[in-house]
PDB file of C-alpha atoms in Angstrom:
ATOM      1  CA  UNK A   1     -91.121 -39.716 -18.186  1.00 89.00           C
ATOM      2  CA  UNK A   2     -89.065 -38.257 -21.230  1.00 94.00           C
ATOM      3  CA  UNK A   3     -88.343 -40.730 -24.090  1.00 96.00           C
ATOM      4  CA  UNK A   4     -85.765 -40.179 -26.791  1.00 97.00           C
ATOM      5  CA  UNK A   5     -86.111 -42.090 -29.773  1.00 98.00           C
ATOM      6  CA  UNK A   6     -83.074 -42.107 -32.492  1.00 98.00           C
ATOM      7  CA  UNK A   7     -83.409 -42.651 -35.963  1.00 98.00           C
ATOM      8  CA  UNK A   8     -82.058 -42.623 -39.331  1.00 98.00           C
ATOM      9  CA  UNK A   9     -78.833 -44.509 -39.010  1.00 98.00           C
ATOM     10  CA  UNK A  10     -77.671 -47.108 -41.636  1.00 98.00           C
ATOM     11  CA  UNK A  11     -74.742 -48.280 -43.676  1.00 98.00           C
ATOM     12  CA  UNK A  12     -72.880 -46.003 -46.143  1.00 98.00           C
ATOM     13  CA  UNK A  13     -69.741 -45.863 -47.945  1.00 98.00           C
ATOM     14  CA  UNK A  14     -67.118 -43.377 -46.888  1.00 98.00           C
ATOM     15  CA  UNK A  15     -67.946 -39.866 -48.290  1.00 98.00           C
ATOM     16  CA  UNK A  16     -71.652 -40.714 -47.786  1.00 98.00           C
ATOM     17  CA  UNK A  17     -74.169 -38.653 -45.779  1.00 98.00           C
ATOM     18  CA  UNK A  18     -76.911 -39.807 -43.361  1.00 98.00           C
ATOM     19  CA  UNK A  19     -79.310 -37.534 -41.385  1.00 98.00           C
ATOM     20  CA  UNK A  20     -80.307 -38.617 -37.941  1.00 98.00           C
ATOM     21  CA  UNK A  21     -83.206 -37.592 -35.891  1.00 98.00           C
ATOM     22  CA  UNK A  22     -84.251 -37.514 -32.296  1.00 98.00           C
ATOM     23  CA  UNK A  23     -87.880 -37.151 -31.395  1.00 97.00           C
ATOM     24  CA  UNK A  24     -88.440 -36.434 -27.640  1.00 96.00           C
ATOM     25  CA  UNK A  25     -91.464 -37.168 -25.975  1.00 94.00           C
ATOM     26  CA  UNK A  26     -93.144 -36.651 -22.484  1.00 94.00           C
ATOM     27  CA  UNK A  27     -91.518 -33.290 -21.867  1.00 93.00           C
ATOM     28  CA  UNK A  28     -90.831 -30.186 -24.103  1.00 94.00           C
ATOM     29  CA  UNK A  29     -86.893 -29.906 -24.671  1.00 93.00           C
ATOM     30  CA  UNK A  30     -86.706 -26.260 -26.186  1.00 94.00           C
ATOM     31  CA  UNK A  31     -85.113 -24.946 -23.104  1.00 95.00           C
ATOM     32  CA  UNK A  32     -82.319 -27.433 -22.957  1.00 96.00           C
ATOM     33  CA  UNK A  33     -79.053 -27.551 -24.371  1.00 98.00           C
ATOM     34  CA  UNK A  34     -79.303 -30.876 -26.370  1.00 98.00           C
ATOM     35  CA  UNK A  35     -76.360 -33.143 -27.763  1.00 98.00           C
ATOM     36  CA  UNK A  36     -75.388 -36.058 -30.067  1.00 98.00           C
ATOM     37  CA  UNK A  37     -73.374 -38.474 -28.526  1.00 98.00           C
ATOM     38  CA  UNK A  38     -71.634 -41.705 -30.036  1.00 98.00           C
ATOM     39  CA  UNK A  39     -70.350 -44.633 -28.650  1.00 98.00           C
ATOM     40  CA  UNK A  40     -67.960 -47.129 -30.680  1.00 96.00           C
ATOM     41  CA  UNK A  41     -67.075 -50.680 -29.644  1.00 91.00           C
ATOM     42  CA  UNK A  42     -64.636 -50.321 -26.803  1.00 94.00           C
ATOM     43  CA  UNK A  43     -64.789 -46.508 -26.628  1.00 96.00           C
ATOM     44  CA  UNK A  44     -66.492 -44.540 -24.059  1.00 97.00           C
ATOM     45  CA  UNK A  45     -69.449 -42.421 -25.254  1.00 97.00           C
ATOM     46  CA  UNK A  46     -68.374 -38.958 -26.686  1.00 97.00           C
ATOM     47  CA  UNK A  47     -70.197 -35.675 -27.326  1.00 98.00           C
ATOM     48  CA  UNK A  48     -70.109 -34.877 -30.969  1.00 98.00           C
ATOM     49  CA  UNK A  49     -72.521 -32.005 -31.162  1.00 98.00           C
ATOM     50  CA  UNK A  50     -74.256 -29.649 -29.110  1.00 98.00           C
ATOM     51  CA  UNK A  51     -76.851 -26.846 -29.541  1.00 98.00           C
ATOM     52  CA  UNK A  52     -78.428 -24.477 -27.275  1.00 97.00           C
ATOM     53  CA  UNK A  53     -82.028 -23.567 -27.037  1.00 95.00           C
ATOM     54  CA  UNK A  54     -81.133 -20.424 -28.931  1.00 93.00           C
ATOM     55  CA  UNK A  55     -79.366 -22.449 -31.821  1.00 95.00           C
ATOM     56  CA  UNK A  56     -75.850 -21.826 -30.997  1.00 97.00           C
ATOM     57  CA  UNK A  57     -73.716 -24.848 -31.896  1.00 98.00           C
ATOM     58  CA  UNK A  58     -70.408 -26.665 -30.712  1.00 98.00           C
ATOM     59  CA  UNK A  59     -68.566 -29.404 -32.447  1.00 98.00           C
ATOM     60  CA  UNK A  60     -66.060 -32.039 -31.459  1.00 98.00           C
ATOM     61  CA  UNK A  61     -63.003 -31.329 -33.549  1.00 98.00           C
ATOM     62  CA  UNK A  62     -63.191 -34.821 -35.342  1.00 97.00           C
ATOM     63  CA  UNK A  63     -66.533 -33.668 -36.744  1.00 98.00           C
ATOM     64  CA  UNK A  64     -66.230 -30.135 -37.286  1.00 98.00           C
ATOM     65  CA  UNK A  65     -67.234 -29.007 -40.816  1.00 98.00           C
ATOM     66  CA  UNK A  66     -68.832 -32.460 -41.641  1.00 98.00           C
ATOM     67  CA  UNK A  67     -71.734 -32.499 -39.251  1.00 98.00           C
ATOM     68  CA  UNK A  68     -74.439 -30.097 -38.429  1.00 98.00           C
ATOM     69  CA  UNK A  69     -76.448 -30.159 -35.633  1.00 98.00           C
ATOM     70  CA  UNK A  70     -80.258 -28.589 -35.559  1.00 98.00           C
ATOM     71  CA  UNK A  71     -83.268 -28.642 -33.565  1.00 97.00           C
ATOM     72  CA  UNK A  72     -87.057 -28.018 -34.477  1.00 96.00           C
ATOM     73  CA  UNK A  73     -88.342 -26.980 -30.927  1.00 94.00           C
ATOM     74  CA  UNK A  74     -91.933 -27.203 -32.483  1.00 94.00           C
ATOM     75  CA  UNK A  75     -91.584 -30.771 -33.251  1.00 96.00           C
ATOM     76  CA  UNK A  76     -89.488 -31.136 -30.176  1.00 96.00           C
ATOM     77  CA  UNK A  77     -87.210 -33.142 -32.514  1.00 97.00           C
ATOM     78  CA  UNK A  78     -83.357 -32.969 -32.891  1.00 98.00           C
ATOM     79  CA  UNK A  79     -81.065 -33.467 -36.001  1.00 98.00           C
ATOM     80  CA  UNK A  80     -77.639 -34.629 -37.232  1.00 98.00           C
ATOM     81  CA  UNK A  81     -76.638 -33.993 -40.706  1.00 98.00           C
ATOM     82  CA  UNK A  82     -73.728 -35.902 -41.309  1.00 98.00           C
ATOM     83  CA  UNK A  83     -71.782 -35.414 -44.507  1.00 98.00           C
ATOM     84  CA  UNK A  84     -68.376 -36.721 -45.819  1.00 98.00           C
ATOM     85  CA  UNK A  85     -68.802 -39.673 -43.288  1.00 98.00           C
ATOM     86  CA  UNK A  86     -65.381 -41.607 -42.496  1.00 98.00           C
ATOM     87  CA  UNK A  87     -64.951 -45.127 -41.230  1.00 97.00           C
ATOM     88  CA  UNK A  88     -63.975 -43.490 -38.010  1.00 97.00           C
ATOM     89  CA  UNK A  89     -67.598 -42.259 -37.436  1.00 98.00           C
ATOM     90  CA  UNK A  90     -68.848 -45.706 -37.043  1.00 98.00           C
ATOM     91  CA  UNK A  91     -70.818 -45.957 -33.620  1.00 98.00           C
ATOM     92  CA  UNK A  92     -74.025 -45.959 -32.142  1.00 98.00           C
ATOM     93  CA  UNK A  93     -75.425 -42.452 -31.936  1.00 98.00           C
ATOM     94  CA  UNK A  94     -77.511 -41.113 -29.161  1.00 98.00           C
ATOM     95  CA  UNK A  95     -79.294 -37.822 -28.136  1.00 98.00           C
ATOM     96  CA  UNK A  96     -79.760 -36.546 -24.879  1.00 98.00           C
ATOM     97  CA  UNK A  97     -79.646 -33.260 -22.920  1.00 97.00           C
ATOM     98  CA  UNK A  98     -76.069 -31.741 -22.263  1.00 93.00           C
ATOM     99  CA  UNK A  99     -75.366 -32.354 -19.571  1.00 94.00           C
ATOM    100  CA  UNK A 100     -77.669 -35.715 -19.403  1.00 93.00           C
ATOM    101  CA  UNK A 101     -80.424 -35.473 -17.416  1.00 92.00           C
ATOM    102  CA  UNK A 102     -82.581 -38.233 -18.831  1.00 95.00           C
ATOM    103  CA  UNK A 103     -82.120 -41.984 -19.500  1.00 96.00           C
ATOM    104  CA  UNK A 104     -80.531 -43.021 -22.835  1.00 97.00           C
ATOM    105  CA  UNK A 105     -82.719 -44.279 -25.865  1.00 97.00           C
ATOM    106  CA  UNK A 106     -81.598 -47.202 -27.983  1.00 97.00           C
ATOM    107  CA  UNK A 107     -79.569 -45.303 -30.202  1.00 98.00           C
ATOM    108  CA  UNK A 108     -79.126 -45.599 -33.872  1.00 98.00           C
ATOM    109  CA  UNK A 109     -76.243 -47.289 -35.524  1.00 98.00           C
ATOM    110  CA  UNK A 110     -73.934 -45.688 -38.095  1.00 98.00           C
ATOM    111  CA  UNK A 111     -71.576 -48.027 -40.236  1.00 98.00           C
ATOM    112  CA  UNK A 112     -69.271 -46.326 -42.665  1.00 98.00           C
ATOM    113  CA  UNK A 113     -67.342 -48.576 -44.733  1.00 98.00           C
ATOM    114  CA  UNK A 114     -64.196 -47.823 -46.661  1.00 95.00           C
TER     115      UNK A 114
END
């Protein structure tokens, strides 16, 4: 059974930075496309960034140029570097394969104040 554990969230002011981590256990995920997703109150969960097993990346327009997704296959860990944060980035952030194959983790809360 795959377990995904997100961490690194917090409360920052607009313009600040955070680095999220997603540690996977139970299966090696190096062959999967992995993604970071977020869900704000009242909104549907959305994909914000994805990375292939070979390191090719793709971003939602709303985060392009500010967020960077990366992975360390040896550690079975996914990262999201978030810079120039905006209040509209406030959400719970989750990781999973893309498309989603496994149960969602608990997520990590990111709160950006103006």
